[in-house]
Coordinates of C-alpha atoms in Angstrom, one line a residue:
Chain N
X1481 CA 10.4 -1.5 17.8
X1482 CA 7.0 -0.3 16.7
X1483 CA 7.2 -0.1 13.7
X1484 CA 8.0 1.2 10.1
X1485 CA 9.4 4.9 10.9
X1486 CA 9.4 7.6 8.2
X1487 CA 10.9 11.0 8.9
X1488 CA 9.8 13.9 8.4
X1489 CA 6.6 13.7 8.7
X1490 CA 5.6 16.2 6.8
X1491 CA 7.7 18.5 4.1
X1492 CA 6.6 21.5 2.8
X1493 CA 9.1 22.8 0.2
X1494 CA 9.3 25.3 -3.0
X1495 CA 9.0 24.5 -6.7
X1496 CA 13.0 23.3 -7.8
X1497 CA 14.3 22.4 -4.2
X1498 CA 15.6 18.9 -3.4
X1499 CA 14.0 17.2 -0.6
X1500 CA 14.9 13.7 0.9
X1501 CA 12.8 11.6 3.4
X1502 CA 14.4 8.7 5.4
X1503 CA 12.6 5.4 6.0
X1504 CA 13.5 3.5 9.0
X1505 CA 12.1 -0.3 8.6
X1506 CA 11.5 -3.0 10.8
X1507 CA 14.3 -4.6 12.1
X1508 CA 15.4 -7.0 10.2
X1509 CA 13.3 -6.5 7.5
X1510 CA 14.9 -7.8 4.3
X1511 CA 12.8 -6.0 2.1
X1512 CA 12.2 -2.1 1.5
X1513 CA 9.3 -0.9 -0.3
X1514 CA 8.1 2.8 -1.3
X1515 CA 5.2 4.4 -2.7
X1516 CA 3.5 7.0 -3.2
X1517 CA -0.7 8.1 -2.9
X1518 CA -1.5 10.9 -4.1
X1519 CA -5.5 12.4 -3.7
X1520 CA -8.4 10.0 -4.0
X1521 CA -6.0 7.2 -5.5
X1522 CA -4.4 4.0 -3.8
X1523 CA -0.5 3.6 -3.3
X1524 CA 1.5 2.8 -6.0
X1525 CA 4.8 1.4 -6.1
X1526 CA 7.8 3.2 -7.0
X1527 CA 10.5 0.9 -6.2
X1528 CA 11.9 -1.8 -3.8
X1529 CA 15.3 -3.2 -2.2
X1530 CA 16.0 -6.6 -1.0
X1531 CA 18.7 -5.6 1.4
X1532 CA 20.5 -2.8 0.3
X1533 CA 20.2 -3.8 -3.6
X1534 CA 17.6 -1.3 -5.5
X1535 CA 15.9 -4.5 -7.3
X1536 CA 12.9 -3.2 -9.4
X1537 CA 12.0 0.7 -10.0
X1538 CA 8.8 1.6 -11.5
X1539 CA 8.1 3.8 -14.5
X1540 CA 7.1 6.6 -12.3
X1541 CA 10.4 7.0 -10.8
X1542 CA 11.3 9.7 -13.4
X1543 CA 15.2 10.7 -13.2
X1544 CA 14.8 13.0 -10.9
X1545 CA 14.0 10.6 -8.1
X1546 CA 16.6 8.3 -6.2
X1547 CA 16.4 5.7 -3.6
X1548 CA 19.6 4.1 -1.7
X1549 CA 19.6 1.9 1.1
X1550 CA 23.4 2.2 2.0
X1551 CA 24.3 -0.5 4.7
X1552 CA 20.4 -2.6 3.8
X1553 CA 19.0 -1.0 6.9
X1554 CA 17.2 2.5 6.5
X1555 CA 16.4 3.9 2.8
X1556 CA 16.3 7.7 1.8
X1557 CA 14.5 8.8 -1.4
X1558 CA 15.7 12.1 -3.1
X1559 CA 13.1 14.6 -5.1
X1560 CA 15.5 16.8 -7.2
X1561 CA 13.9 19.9 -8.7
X1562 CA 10.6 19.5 -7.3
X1563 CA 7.8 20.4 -9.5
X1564 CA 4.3 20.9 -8.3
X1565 CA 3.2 17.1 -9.6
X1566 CA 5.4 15.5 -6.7
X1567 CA 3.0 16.6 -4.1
X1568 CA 1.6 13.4 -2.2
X1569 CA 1.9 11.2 0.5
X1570 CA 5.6 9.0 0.0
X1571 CA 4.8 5.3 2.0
X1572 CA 7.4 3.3 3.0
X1573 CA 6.9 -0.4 4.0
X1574 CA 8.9 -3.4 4.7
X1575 CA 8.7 -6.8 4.4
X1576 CA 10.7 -9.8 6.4
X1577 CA 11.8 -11.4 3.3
X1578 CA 10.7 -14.8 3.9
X1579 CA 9.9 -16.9 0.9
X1580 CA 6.7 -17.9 -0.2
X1581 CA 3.2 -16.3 0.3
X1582 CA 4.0 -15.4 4.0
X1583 CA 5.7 -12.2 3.7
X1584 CA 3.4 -9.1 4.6
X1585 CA 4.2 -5.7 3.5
X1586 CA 4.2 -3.6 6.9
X1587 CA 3.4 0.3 6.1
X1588 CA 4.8 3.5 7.4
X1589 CA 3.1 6.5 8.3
X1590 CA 4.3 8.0 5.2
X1591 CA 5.7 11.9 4.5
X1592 CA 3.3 14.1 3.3
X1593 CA 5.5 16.2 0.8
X1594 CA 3.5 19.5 -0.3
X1595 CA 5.6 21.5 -3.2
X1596 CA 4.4 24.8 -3.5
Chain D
X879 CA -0.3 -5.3 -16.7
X880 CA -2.2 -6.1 -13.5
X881 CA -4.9 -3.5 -12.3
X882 CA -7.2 -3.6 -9.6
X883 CA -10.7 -1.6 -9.7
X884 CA -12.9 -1.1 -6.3
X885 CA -16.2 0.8 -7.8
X886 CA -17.2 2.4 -5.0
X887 CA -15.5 5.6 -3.6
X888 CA -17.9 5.5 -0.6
X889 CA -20.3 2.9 0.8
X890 CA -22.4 4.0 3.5
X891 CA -24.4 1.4 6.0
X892 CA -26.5 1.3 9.0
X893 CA -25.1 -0.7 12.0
X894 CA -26.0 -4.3 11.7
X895 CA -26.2 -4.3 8.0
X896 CA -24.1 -6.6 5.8
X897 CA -21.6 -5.0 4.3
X898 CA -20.1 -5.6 0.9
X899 CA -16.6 -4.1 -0.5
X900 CA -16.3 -5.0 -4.3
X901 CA -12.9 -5.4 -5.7
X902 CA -12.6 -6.5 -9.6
X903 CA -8.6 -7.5 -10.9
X904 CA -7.0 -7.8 -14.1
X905 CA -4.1 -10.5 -14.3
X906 CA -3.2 -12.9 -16.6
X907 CA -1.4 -15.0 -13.8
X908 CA -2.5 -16.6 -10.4
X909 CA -2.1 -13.5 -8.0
X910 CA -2.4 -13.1 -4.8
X911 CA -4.8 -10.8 -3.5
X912 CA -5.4 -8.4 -0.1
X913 CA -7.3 -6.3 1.6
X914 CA -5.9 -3.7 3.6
X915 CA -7.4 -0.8 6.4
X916 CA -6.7 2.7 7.0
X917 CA -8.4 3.7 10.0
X918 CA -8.9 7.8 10.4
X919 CA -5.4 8.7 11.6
X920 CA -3.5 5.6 11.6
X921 CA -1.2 4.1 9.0
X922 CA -2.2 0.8 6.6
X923 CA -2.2 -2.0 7.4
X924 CA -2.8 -5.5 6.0
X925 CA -6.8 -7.0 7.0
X926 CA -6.8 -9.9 5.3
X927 CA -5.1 -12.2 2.6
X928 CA -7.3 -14.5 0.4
X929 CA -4.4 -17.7 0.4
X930 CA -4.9 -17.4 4.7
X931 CA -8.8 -18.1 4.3
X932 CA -9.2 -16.6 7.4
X933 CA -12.0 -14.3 8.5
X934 CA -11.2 -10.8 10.6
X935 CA -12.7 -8.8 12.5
X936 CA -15.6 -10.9 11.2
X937 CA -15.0 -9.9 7.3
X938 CA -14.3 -13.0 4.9
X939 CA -13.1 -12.5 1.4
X940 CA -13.0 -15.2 -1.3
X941 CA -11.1 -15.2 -4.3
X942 CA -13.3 -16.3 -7.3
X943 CA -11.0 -16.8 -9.8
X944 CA -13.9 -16.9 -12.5
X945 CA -15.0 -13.8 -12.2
X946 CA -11.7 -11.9 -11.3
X947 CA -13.4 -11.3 -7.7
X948 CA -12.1 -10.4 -4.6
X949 CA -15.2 -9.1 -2.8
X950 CA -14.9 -8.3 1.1
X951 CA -18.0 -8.9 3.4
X952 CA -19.0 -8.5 7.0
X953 CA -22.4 -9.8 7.8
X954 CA -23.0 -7.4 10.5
X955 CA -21.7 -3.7 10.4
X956 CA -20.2 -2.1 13.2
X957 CA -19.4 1.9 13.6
X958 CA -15.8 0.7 14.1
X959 CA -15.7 -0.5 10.6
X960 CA -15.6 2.9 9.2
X961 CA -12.4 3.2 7.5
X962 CA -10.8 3.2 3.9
X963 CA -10.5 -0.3 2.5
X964 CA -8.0 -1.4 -0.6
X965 CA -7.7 -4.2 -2.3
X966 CA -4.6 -4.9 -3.4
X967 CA -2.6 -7.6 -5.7
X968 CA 0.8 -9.3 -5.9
X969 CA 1.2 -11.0 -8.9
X970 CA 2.6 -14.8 -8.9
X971 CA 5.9 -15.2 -7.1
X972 CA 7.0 -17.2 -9.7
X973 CA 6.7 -14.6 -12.7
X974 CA 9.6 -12.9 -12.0
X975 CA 10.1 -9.3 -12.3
X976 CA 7.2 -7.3 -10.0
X977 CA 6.5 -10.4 -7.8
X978 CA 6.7 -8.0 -5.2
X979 CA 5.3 -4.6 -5.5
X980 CA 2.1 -4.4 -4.4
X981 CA -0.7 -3.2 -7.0
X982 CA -3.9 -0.9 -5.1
X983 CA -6.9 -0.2 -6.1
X984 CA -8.3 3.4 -5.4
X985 CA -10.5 2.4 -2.3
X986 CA -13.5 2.7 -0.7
X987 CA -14.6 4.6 2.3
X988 CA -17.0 2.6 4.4
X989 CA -19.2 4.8 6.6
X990 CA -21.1 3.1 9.7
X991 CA -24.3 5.4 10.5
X992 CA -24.7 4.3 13.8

């Protein structure tokens, strides 16, 4: 295992089309985070699964987005009706779950999504 | 609403300077706070935590809760310090809701002249 996986890499797609990117986290990993960065900003959080419950979505997660992770192993997040705006890099990370202040947020190599 | 300001989009040094990354935070809590690295063409990953009080890679970075501080340092700079540093904040575990998204600054790209 070497880590959080994200695939595809990167997603080039047309104003209205849906796209979905899978996130593969460590094994194990109770916890499934994403985010997205777009230009000259730093991550932010979009919403985040303690096994395969969605447990927190941020304001940013307009209706046209969805998350699932089905069976608490890998997550997908769906863009419906892409506009131009979603362009960015989409992060996934995952965390082991543990209680406490011990549990470290491991980071994908995110999708860059480019709508054109 | 927590929020996390890093000044400085770039900071360039020479090699064998000190090196200091500013991070400022607004919380109302007891967060926790973190620096992570994105070197050119790898993914992020976590540097340093301020409750581990550890230094590395030689940076330290205390949290002064006085001033709302998380300031990272390296006494001496080396070229493989060039990378994009964020700080970044979790609030208290005990506040429920949000306890575990992580809340990033914008960065700042350190540059090492050699």
């Amino acid at each position: 295992d070497t880590g959080v996986s994200q695939d595809p890499r990167h997603k080039i797609t047309k104003r209205g089309q849906n796209v979905t990117f899978r996130c593969d986290p460590i094994s194990e990993h109770n916890r499934l985070y994403w985010y997205r960065q777009t230009l000259g900003q730093g991550p932010e959080f979009l919403t985040y699964f303690q096994n395969e419950a969605q447990l927190e979505k941020s304001r940013l997660l307009s209706d046209r987005f969805s998350a699932e992770r089905p069976k608490g192993s890998f997550s997908t997040l769906e863009i419906q009706r892409t506009e131009q705006g979603d362009s960015a890099m989409y992060l996934c990370a995952s965390s082991p779950g543990t209680s406490g202040t011990t549990d470290t947020q491991y980071f994908g190599p995110g999708t860059r999504l480019t709508v054109l | 609403a927590q929020r996390v300001t890093q000044p400085e989009k770039l900071l360039s040094v020479f090699k064998g300077a000190p090196v200091e990354l500013k991070c400022n935070y607004s919380y109302s809590g007891s967060p926790e706070l973190f620096w992570y690295v994105q070197y050119s063409r790898q993914r992020l990953q976590l540097l340093l935590r301020h409750i581990s009080r550890e230094s590395i890679k030689g940076f330290t970075a205390d949290l002064n809760k006085g001033e709302t501080s998380f300031h990272l340092k390296k006494p001496f700079a080396q070229e493989e310090d060039s990378a994009m540093y964020y700080c970044a904040l979790r609030p208290d575990l005990y506040s429920g809701a949000g306890s575990y998204q992580l809340t990033f600054g914008k960065g700042t790209k350190l540059s090492v002249i050699p």
